[in-house]
mmCIF file of C-alpha atoms in Angstrom:
data_model
loop_
_atom_site.group_PDB
_atom_site.id
_atom_site.type_symbol
_atom_site.label_atom_id
_atom_site.label_comp_id
_atom_site.label_asym_id
_atom_site.label_seq_id
_atom_site.Cartn_x
_atom_site.Cartn_y
_atom_site.Cartn_z
ATOM 1 C CA MET L 1 0.000 0.000 0.000
ATOM 2 C CA ARG L 2 1.060 3.599 -0.369
ATOM 3 C CA ASN L 3 2.339 6.238 1.983
ATOM 4 C CA ARG L 4 -0.494 8.757 1.811
ATOM 5 C CA VAL L 5 0.198 12.469 2.106
ATOM 6 C CA SER L 6 -2.489 15.030 2.844
ATOM 7 C CA ARG L 7 -2.430 18.339 1.011
ATOM 8 C CA GLY L 8 -4.024 20.333 3.838
ATOM 9 C CA LEU L 9 -2.784 21.676 7.149
ATOM 10 C CA ILE L 10 -4.995 22.119 10.193
ATOM 11 C CA ALA L 11 -4.092 24.840 12.677
ATOM 12 C CA LEU L 12 -3.009 23.299 15.952
ATOM 13 C CA THR L 13 -4.451 26.183 17.964
ATOM 14 C CA THR L 14 -7.984 25.093 17.012
ATOM 15 C CA VAL L 15 -7.354 21.659 18.470
ATOM 16 C CA LEU L 16 -5.889 23.193 21.608
ATOM 17 C CA ALA L 17 -8.978 25.252 22.325
ATOM 18 C CA LEU L 18 -11.208 22.215 21.989
ATOM 19 C CA LEU L 19 -8.971 20.132 24.213
ATOM 20 C CA LEU L 20 -9.071 22.730 26.967
ATOM 21 C CA VAL L 21 -12.838 23.167 26.854
ATOM 22 C CA TYR L 22 -13.730 19.530 26.262
ATOM 23 C CA PRO L 23 -11.060 17.289 27.839
ATOM 24 C CA ALA L 24 -11.066 13.824 26.316
ATOM 25 C CA SER L 25 -9.923 10.512 27.704
ATOM 26 C CA THR L 26 -6.287 10.063 26.708
ATOM 27 C CA ALA L 27 -5.053 6.950 24.966
ATOM 28 C CA SER L 28 -1.406 8.080 24.854
ATOM 29 C CA ALA L 29 0.474 11.213 25.833
ATOM 30 C CA ASP L 30 3.991 12.639 25.866
ATOM 31 C CA THR L 31 5.688 15.781 27.168
ATOM 32 C CA ILE L 32 8.772 17.580 25.856
ATOM 33 C CA THR L 33 10.613 20.632 27.177
ATOM 34 C CA GLN L 34 12.816 23.293 25.609
ATOM 35 C CA GLY L 35 14.085 26.009 27.924
ATOM 36 C CA ASP L 36 11.097 27.293 29.910
ATOM 37 C CA ARG L 37 8.568 25.909 27.409
ATOM 38 C CA VAL L 38 6.685 22.682 28.051
ATOM 39 C CA CYS L 39 4.662 20.954 25.322
ATOM 40 C CA SER L 40 2.178 18.233 26.221
ATOM 41 C CA MET L 41 0.843 16.088 23.384
ATOM 42 C CA TYR L 42 -2.031 13.624 23.298
ATOM 43 C CA VAL L 43 -3.679 11.090 20.993
ATOM 44 C CA ASN L 44 -7.050 9.403 21.511
ATOM 45 C CA SER L 45 -10.004 8.086 19.525
ATOM 46 C CA ILE L 46 -11.307 11.625 18.947
ATOM 47 C CA GLY L 47 -8.129 13.231 17.655
ATOM 48 C CA PHE L 48 -4.663 14.451 18.585
ATOM 49 C CA GLY L 49 -2.963 17.722 19.421
ATOM 50 C CA ALA L 50 -0.701 19.554 21.849
ATOM 51 C CA PHE L 51 -0.515 22.449 24.275
ATOM 52 C CA CYS L 52 2.682 24.432 24.830
ATOM 53 C CA SER L 53 3.147 26.916 27.664
ATOM 54 C CA SER L 54 5.867 28.901 29.435
ATOM 55 C CA GLY L 55 5.109 27.646 32.902
ATOM 56 C CA GLN L 56 1.760 29.362 33.318
ATOM 57 C CA ALA L 57 -1.352 27.255 33.892
ATOM 58 C CA TYR L 58 -5.073 27.889 33.539
ATOM 59 C CA PHE L 59 -7.426 26.314 36.071
ATOM 60 C CA GLY L 60 -10.721 28.072 35.274
ATOM 61 C CA ASP L 61 -12.850 29.845 37.896
ATOM 62 C CA GLY L 62 -13.040 26.860 40.254
ATOM 63 C CA SER L 63 -16.654 25.937 39.424
ATOM 64 C CA PRO L 64 -17.438 22.294 38.567
ATOM 65 C CA PRO L 65 -17.642 21.930 34.776
ATOM 66 C CA PRO L 66 -21.174 21.249 33.497
ATOM 67 C CA THR L 67 -22.062 17.765 32.286
ATOM 68 C CA TRP L 68 -23.506 17.156 28.832
ATOM 69 C CA LYS L 69 -26.909 16.704 30.500
ATOM 70 C CA ASP L 70 -26.544 20.082 32.225
ATOM 71 C CA ARG L 71 -25.714 21.805 28.948
ATOM 72 C CA LEU L 72 -28.525 19.999 27.146
ATOM 73 C CA GLY L 73 -31.225 21.372 29.472
ATOM 74 C CA ASN L 74 -34.701 20.342 28.326
ATOM 75 C CA HIS L 75 -33.621 19.612 24.759
ATOM 76 C CA ILE L 76 -33.438 16.167 23.166
ATOM 77 C CA PHE L 77 -29.965 14.857 22.425
ATOM 78 C CA ILE L 78 -29.661 14.202 18.663
ATOM 79 C CA PRO L 79 -26.589 11.985 18.213
ATOM 80 C CA CYS L 80 -26.335 12.019 14.406
ATOM 81 C CA ARG L 81 -25.882 14.424 11.513
ATOM 82 C CA ASP L 82 -25.824 14.044 7.728
ATOM 83 C CA PHE L 83 -23.051 15.460 5.551
ATOM 84 C CA PRO L 84 -22.213 15.403 1.824
ATOM 85 C CA ILE L 85 -20.354 12.389 0.466
ATOM 86 C CA PRO L 86 -16.553 12.990 0.703
ATOM 87 C CA GLU L 87 -14.634 13.696 -2.485
ATOM 88 C CA GLY L 88 -13.105 10.678 -4.160
ATOM 89 C CA ILE L 89 -16.083 8.378 -3.580
ATOM 90 C CA ALA L 90 -18.142 7.411 -6.624
ATOM 91 C CA LEU L 91 -21.454 5.764 -5.763
ATOM 92 C CA GLY L 92 -24.074 4.038 -7.820
ATOM 93 C CA LYS L 93 -27.679 5.140 -8.046
ATOM 94 C CA PRO L 94 -29.374 5.104 -4.591
ATOM 95 C CA PRO L 95 -32.599 3.166 -3.938
ATOM 96 C CA PRO L 96 -35.784 4.912 -5.145
ATOM 97 C CA GLY L 97 -36.806 7.849 -2.978
ATOM 98 C CA LYS L 98 -33.433 8.053 -1.238
ATOM 99 C CA GLU L 99 -30.139 9.892 -1.602
ATOM 100 C CA TRP L 100 -26.600 9.167 -0.467
ATOM 101 C CA VAL L 101 -25.254 10.933 2.634
ATOM 102 C CA LEU L 102 -22.370 10.580 5.021
ATOM 103 C CA ARG L 103 -24.128 9.950 8.347
ATOM 104 C CA VAL L 104 -21.961 10.650 11.392
ATOM 105 C CA SER L 105 -23.160 9.437 14.804
ATOM 106 C CA ILE L 106 -21.949 10.105 18.344
ATOM 107 C CA GLU L 107 -21.796 6.657 19.933
ATOM 108 C CA ASP L 108 -21.349 5.295 23.484
ATOM 109 C CA TYR L 109 -21.808 8.731 25.044
ATOM 110 C CA ASN L 110 -22.525 9.395 28.710
ATOM 111 C CA LEU L 111 -24.665 12.489 29.287
ATOM 112 C CA ASN L 112 -23.691 12.557 32.966
ATOM 113 C CA SER L 113 -20.051 13.288 32.121
ATOM 114 C CA VAL L 114 -18.421 16.608 31.247
ATOM 115 C CA ASP L 115 -16.869 15.307 28.017
ATOM 116 C CA GLY L 116 -19.201 12.567 26.801
ATOM 117 C CA GLY L 117 -17.478 9.814 28.779
ATOM 118 C CA LYS L 118 -14.392 7.689 28.246
ATOM 119 C CA ASP L 119 -15.992 5.591 25.472
ATOM 120 C CA VAL L 120 -17.563 8.358 23.379
ATOM 121 C CA HIS L 121 -16.558 8.287 19.710
ATOM 122 C CA LEU L 122 -17.803 8.986 16.209
ATOM 123 C CA GLU L 123 -19.036 6.388 13.755
ATOM 124 C CA ARG L 124 -19.475 7.212 10.080
ATOM 125 C CA ALA L 125 -21.685 5.504 7.532
ATOM 126 C CA ILE L 126 -22.206 6.221 3.846
ATOM 127 C CA THR L 127 -25.855 5.279 3.503
ATOM 128 C CA PRO L 128 -28.979 6.106 1.464
ATOM 129 C CA VAL L 129 -31.643 8.077 3.346
ATOM 130 C CA SER L 130 -35.183 9.245 2.708
ATOM 131 C CA ALA L 131 -36.670 12.573 3.806
ATOM 132 C CA GLN L 132 -38.052 10.835 6.885
ATOM 133 C CA ASP L 133 -34.629 9.373 7.662
ATOM 134 C CA ARG L 134 -33.088 12.828 7.398
ATOM 135 C CA ASP L 135 -35.497 14.194 10.002
ATOM 136 C CA GLN L 136 -34.148 11.692 12.538
ATOM 137 C CA CYS L 137 -30.763 13.432 12.310
ATOM 138 C CA ARG L 138 -31.952 16.998 11.881
ATOM 139 C CA LYS L 139 -29.444 19.742 12.615
ATOM 140 C CA GLU L 140 -30.474 21.758 15.654
ATOM 141 C CA PRO L 141 -28.357 24.784 16.715
ATOM 142 C CA TYR L 142 -28.371 23.754 20.388
ATOM 143 C CA MET L 143 -26.475 20.585 19.428
ATOM 144 C CA ASP L 144 -23.569 22.527 17.894
ATOM 145 C CA GLU L 145 -21.579 22.670 21.132
ATOM 146 C CA PHE L 146 -21.665 18.871 21.465
ATOM 147 C CA TRP L 147 -20.436 18.393 17.914
ATOM 148 C CA ALA L 148 -17.708 20.984 18.545
ATOM 149 C CA THR L 149 -16.079 18.365 20.784
ATOM 150 C CA PHE L 150 -15.100 16.461 17.661
ATOM 151 C CA ASP L 151 -13.955 19.362 15.467
ATOM 152 C CA SER L 152 -10.427 19.209 14.048
ATOM 153 C CA THR L 153 -10.368 15.478 14.543
ATOM 154 C CA TYR L 154 -9.381 12.733 12.125
ATOM 155 C CA PRO L 155 -10.769 13.209 8.600
ATOM 156 C CA ASP L 156 -13.815 11.218 7.588
ATOM 157 C CA PRO L 157 -12.542 7.863 6.293
ATOM 158 C CA ALA L 158 -13.373 7.472 2.612
ATOM 159 C CA LEU L 159 -13.207 3.863 1.433
ATOM 160 C CA GLN L 160 -12.030 3.230 -2.106
ATOM 161 C CA VAL L 161 -12.949 -0.035 -3.790
ATOM 162 C CA LYS L 162 -11.166 -1.235 -6.938
ATOM 163 C CA PRO L 163 -11.487 -2.146 -9.757
ATOM 164 C CA THR L 164 -15.018 -0.755 -9.389
ATOM 165 C CA TYR L 165 -16.933 0.647 -6.422
ATOM 166 C CA THR L 166 -19.624 -1.976 -7.073
ATOM 167 C CA PRO L 167 -17.755 -5.300 -6.720
ATOM 168 C CA ARG L 168 -18.747 -8.390 -8.689
ATOM 169 C CA VAL L 169 -19.379 -11.831 -7.193
ATOM 170 C CA ASN L 170 -16.248 -14.055 -7.189
ATOM 171 C CA VAL L 171 -14.059 -11.171 -8.390
ATOM 172 C CA PRO L 172 -11.592 -9.782 -5.799
ATOM 173 C CA ALA L 173 -12.499 -6.338 -4.478
ATOM 174 C CA TYR L 174 -9.523 -4.289 -3.245
ATOM 175 C CA PHE L 175 -9.888 -1.832 -0.371
ATOM 176 C CA SER L 176 -7.955 1.326 0.460
ATOM 177 C CA LEU L 177 -8.587 4.807 1.844
ATOM 178 C CA THR L 178 -8.399 8.019 -0.140
ATOM 179 C CA ARG L 179 -5.223 10.035 0.239
ATOM 180 C CA GLU L 180 -7.007 12.909 1.998
ATOM 181 C CA SER L 181 -8.490 10.629 4.671
ATOM 182 C CA SER L 182 -5.271 8.717 5.451
ATOM 183 C CA MET L 183 -2.818 11.288 6.758
ATOM 184 C CA ILE L 184 -2.994 14.669 8.441
ATOM 185 C CA PHE L 185 -0.593 17.217 9.894
ATOM 186 C CA HIS L 186 -1.089 19.519 12.871
ATOM 187 C CA THR L 187 1.288 22.460 12.861
ATOM 188 C CA GLU L 188 1.429 26.045 14.081
ATOM 189 C CA GLN L 189 3.149 28.838 12.206
ATOM 190 C CA GLY L 190 2.128 31.736 14.477
ATOM 191 C CA ASP L 191 3.916 33.857 17.062
ATOM 192 C CA PRO L 192 5.414 32.220 20.172
ATOM 193 C CA ASP L 193 2.598 33.282 22.496
ATOM 194 C CA LEU L 194 1.325 31.278 25.454
ATOM 195 C CA ASN L 195 -0.997 29.008 23.485
ATOM 196 C CA SER L 196 1.009 28.446 20.322
ATOM 197 C CA ALA L 197 2.949 25.320 19.468
ATOM 198 C CA PHE L 198 6.165 27.354 18.993
ATOM 199 C CA TYR L 199 8.944 25.098 20.256
ATOM 200 C CA ASP L 200 12.088 27.216 20.099
ATOM 201 C CA ALA L 201 13.640 30.011 18.046
ATOM 202 C CA THR L 202 14.325 27.785 15.041
ATOM 203 C CA HIS L 203 11.268 25.624 14.492
ATOM 204 C CA ASN L 204 7.736 24.741 15.536
ATOM 205 C CA LEU L 205 6.319 21.546 16.976
ATOM 206 C CA THR L 206 4.679 19.503 14.222
ATOM 207 C CA MET L 207 2.465 16.452 14.715
ATOM 208 C CA ARG L 208 1.472 13.827 12.164
ATOM 209 C CA GLY L 209 -1.284 11.230 12.128
ATOM 210 C CA LEU L 210 -0.926 8.344 9.684
ATOM 211 C CA VAL L 211 -3.276 5.412 9.079
ATOM 212 C CA THR L 212 -1.052 2.386 9.624
ATOM 213 C CA SER L 213 -3.578 -0.455 9.556
ATOM 214 C CA MET L 214 -7.218 -1.136 8.735
ATOM 215 C CA VAL L 215 -9.385 -4.096 9.700
ATOM 216 C CA VAL L 216 -12.238 -4.753 7.270
ATOM 217 C CA ASP L 217 -15.386 -6.672 8.184
ATOM 218 C CA PRO L 218 -16.875 -7.251 4.707
ATOM 219 C CA GLY L 219 -20.406 -7.711 6.090
ATOM 220 C CA ASP L 220 -21.172 -11.042 4.400
ATOM 221 C CA GLY L 221 -20.647 -13.250 7.449
ATOM 222 C CA THR L 222 -17.004 -14.034 6.727
ATOM 223 C CA GLU L 223 -14.168 -13.201 9.119
ATOM 224 C CA PRO L 224 -12.697 -9.675 9.203
ATOM 225 C CA PHE L 225 -9.247 -9.254 7.670
ATOM 226 C CA ALA L 226 -6.395 -6.852 8.422
ATOM 227 C CA CYS L 227 -4.588 -4.624 5.934
ATOM 228 C CA ALA L 228 -1.226 -2.934 6.437
ATOM 229 C CA MET L 229 -1.333 0.742 5.464
ATOM 230 C CA GLY L 230 0.930 3.745 5.202
ATOM 231 C CA VAL L 231 4.001 2.210 3.523
ATOM 232 C CA GLY L 232 5.149 2.258 -0.082
ATOM 233 C CA ARG L 233 5.192 4.863 -2.829
ATOM 234 C CA VAL L 234 4.283 8.505 -2.333
ATOM 235 C CA ASP L 235 3.412 9.491 -5.895
ATOM 236 C CA ASP L 236 0.118 11.262 -6.257
ATOM 237 C CA GLY L 237 -1.963 8.577 -7.910
ATOM 238 C CA PHE L 238 -0.822 5.362 -6.277
ATOM 239 C CA ASP L 239 -3.376 3.575 -4.078
ATOM 240 C CA GLY L 240 -1.998 0.030 -4.033
ATOM 241 C CA TYR L 241 -4.040 -1.138 -7.024
ATOM 242 C CA ASP L 242 -2.452 -1.576 -10.456
ATOM 243 C CA ASP L 243 -4.988 -0.458 -13.059
ATOM 244 C CA HIS L 244 -2.925 -2.136 -15.785
ATOM 245 C CA ALA L 245 -3.349 -5.608 -14.254
ATOM 246 C CA ASP L 246 -6.511 -7.658 -13.818
ATOM 247 C CA PRO L 247 -8.092 -8.132 -10.354
ATOM 248 C CA PHE L 248 -6.685 -11.651 -10.055
ATOM 249 C CA HIS L 249 -3.059 -10.505 -10.401
ATOM 250 C CA GLN L 250 -2.423 -7.695 -7.913
ATOM 251 C CA MET L 251 0.340 -7.095 -5.378
ATOM 252 C CA SER L 252 -2.102 -5.691 -2.819
ATOM 253 C CA THR L 253 -3.398 -8.202 -0.279
ATOM 254 C CA CYS L 254 -6.151 -5.938 1.052
ATOM 255 C CA SER L 255 -8.953 -7.654 -0.825
ATOM 256 C CA HIS L 256 -12.072 -9.755 -0.402
ATOM 257 C CA LYS L 257 -14.022 -11.988 -2.759
ATOM 258 C CA TYR L 258 -17.803 -11.928 -2.232
ATOM 259 C CA ALA L 259 -19.534 -15.250 -2.896
ATOM 260 C CA ARG L 260 -23.047 -13.805 -3.143
ATOM 261 C CA SER L 261 -24.573 -10.574 -4.350
ATOM 262 C CA SER L 262 -26.048 -8.084 -1.892
ATOM 263 C CA ALA L 263 -29.506 -8.230 -3.495
ATOM 264 C CA LYS L 264 -31.120 -9.702 -0.353
ATOM 265 C CA GLN L 265 -29.424 -7.289 2.049
ATOM 266 C CA PRO L 266 -31.114 -4.119 3.415
ATOM 267 C CA ASP L 267 -31.237 -1.563 0.591
ATOM 268 C CA GLY L 268 -29.459 -4.156 -1.555
ATOM 269 C CA MET L 269 -26.042 -3.508 0.057
ATOM 270 C CA TYR L 270 -23.634 -5.144 2.477
ATOM 271 C CA THR L 271 -22.680 -3.212 5.620
ATOM 272 C CA VAL L 272 -18.886 -2.986 5.662
ATOM 273 C CA LYS L 273 -17.337 -2.140 9.043
ATOM 274 C CA LEU L 274 -13.877 -0.592 9.302
ATOM 275 C CA THR L 275 -11.528 -0.328 12.266
ATOM 276 C CA ILE L 276 -8.856 2.207 11.338
ATOM 277 C CA THR L 277 -5.678 2.574 13.393
ATOM 278 C CA TRP L 278 -3.999 5.975 13.452
ATOM 279 C CA THR L 279 -0.363 6.231 14.563
ATOM 280 C CA VAL L 280 0.563 9.714 15.802
ATOM 281 C CA ALA L 281 4.101 11.094 15.929
ATOM 282 C CA TYR L 282 5.767 14.470 16.453
ATOM 283 C CA TRP L 283 8.766 16.297 15.011
ATOM 284 C CA THR L 284 10.868 19.053 16.561
ATOM 285 C CA GLY L 285 13.574 19.483 13.943
ATOM 286 C CA GLY L 286 15.528 16.264 14.434
ATOM 287 C CA PRO L 287 16.134 13.572 11.821
ATOM 288 C CA ASP L 288 13.224 11.349 12.853
ATOM 289 C CA TRP L 289 9.558 11.452 13.779
ATOM 290 C CA LYS L 290 8.922 10.252 17.353
ATOM 291 C CA THR L 291 5.828 8.110 17.919
ATOM 292 C CA ILE L 292 3.439 9.043 20.736
ATOM 293 C CA GLY L 293 0.899 6.240 20.367
ATOM 294 C CA THR L 294 -2.032 4.874 18.405
ATOM 295 C CA ALA L 295 -5.810 5.198 18.454
ATOM 296 C CA ASP L 296 -8.610 3.327 16.689
ATOM 297 C CA ILE L 297 -11.652 4.860 15.022
ATOM 298 C CA HIS L 298 -14.605 3.009 13.549
ATOM 299 C CA ALA L 299 -16.573 3.583 10.368
ATOM 300 C CA VAL L 300 -19.385 1.877 8.504
ATOM 301 C CA GLN L 301 -19.928 1.923 4.757
ATOM 302 C CA ARG L 302 -22.682 0.393 2.622
ATOM 303 C CA LEU L 303 -21.449 -1.555 -0.389
ATOM 304 C CA PRO L 304 -23.504 -3.001 -3.268
ATOM 305 C CA VAL L 305 -22.230 -6.283 -4.736
ATOM 306 C CA GLN L 306 -23.563 -7.532 -8.073
ATOM 307 C CA GLU L 307 -23.495 -10.778 -10.006
ATOM 308 C CA VAL L 308 -20.854 -11.026 -12.706
ATOM 309 C CA GLU L 309 -22.185 -9.544 -15.937
ATOM 310 C CA ALA L 310 -21.795 -11.367 -19.209
ATOM 311 C CA ILE L 311 -19.377 -9.978 -21.777
ATOM 312 C CA GLY L 312 -21.033 -7.088 -23.530
ATOM 313 C CA GLY L 313 -23.782 -6.962 -20.860
#
């Protein structure tokens, strides 16, 4: 598979603000010092980031932080929202009366906690919805502050399927993630103020998240399989699949062969479940990236599988 490089940079200061307001359970953390500056970095299932200071600390006004239930008041918690399909995903025609959306859901949340609880996470599903389905995940302004917890997090995973997004029965289907959803940088190019990630007079602290493995549950009752990610070529178009070779002669091992079509499945599609492992590292000007830790995120994608068509059909 390839080493995927994202074209975009996300300002680290945005992540810092969210971390301070909505502390998340930490999967891994590390601290580095340079002179009087201390930088603390974290990685968890929501995202990763850092906070650098010059010895000053902020403890708030001493009042207990409100729980999600407190902030919700008398409103109903709506744990899902619909978004446009990410770029790079080509889908077939949706079922009649429905349209494709990326549905993101807040799962395993605890309203009696100040940050959603230690198990709270996002799950993403590319799925067809009707107007009635959309109303179940309507966007209410009072829910914005709960969704803000997950801003500047990992990009939405976008599953690519080759040689065609609609696999054929008994023909290997190869899985990968789009370049934009496989790697991300957090960096800060601003002034060395209290909240910036300025490390010393010569360079800034930079963090990198890279998808290093993906477990695919193909949704047809067979066992999940693991795929190594994040190694190989860095050229712009490489995704581990050789378009000049047939599906039966590929170097990639991240593939699955469906024995039956998805015609009898809900909406005529299999539900593919992904467990994506992000490995987060940081760089402070030395020759190597230093790994902090890993975190898993989960995603769900609907996939139609068709019978093999006859030649010319």
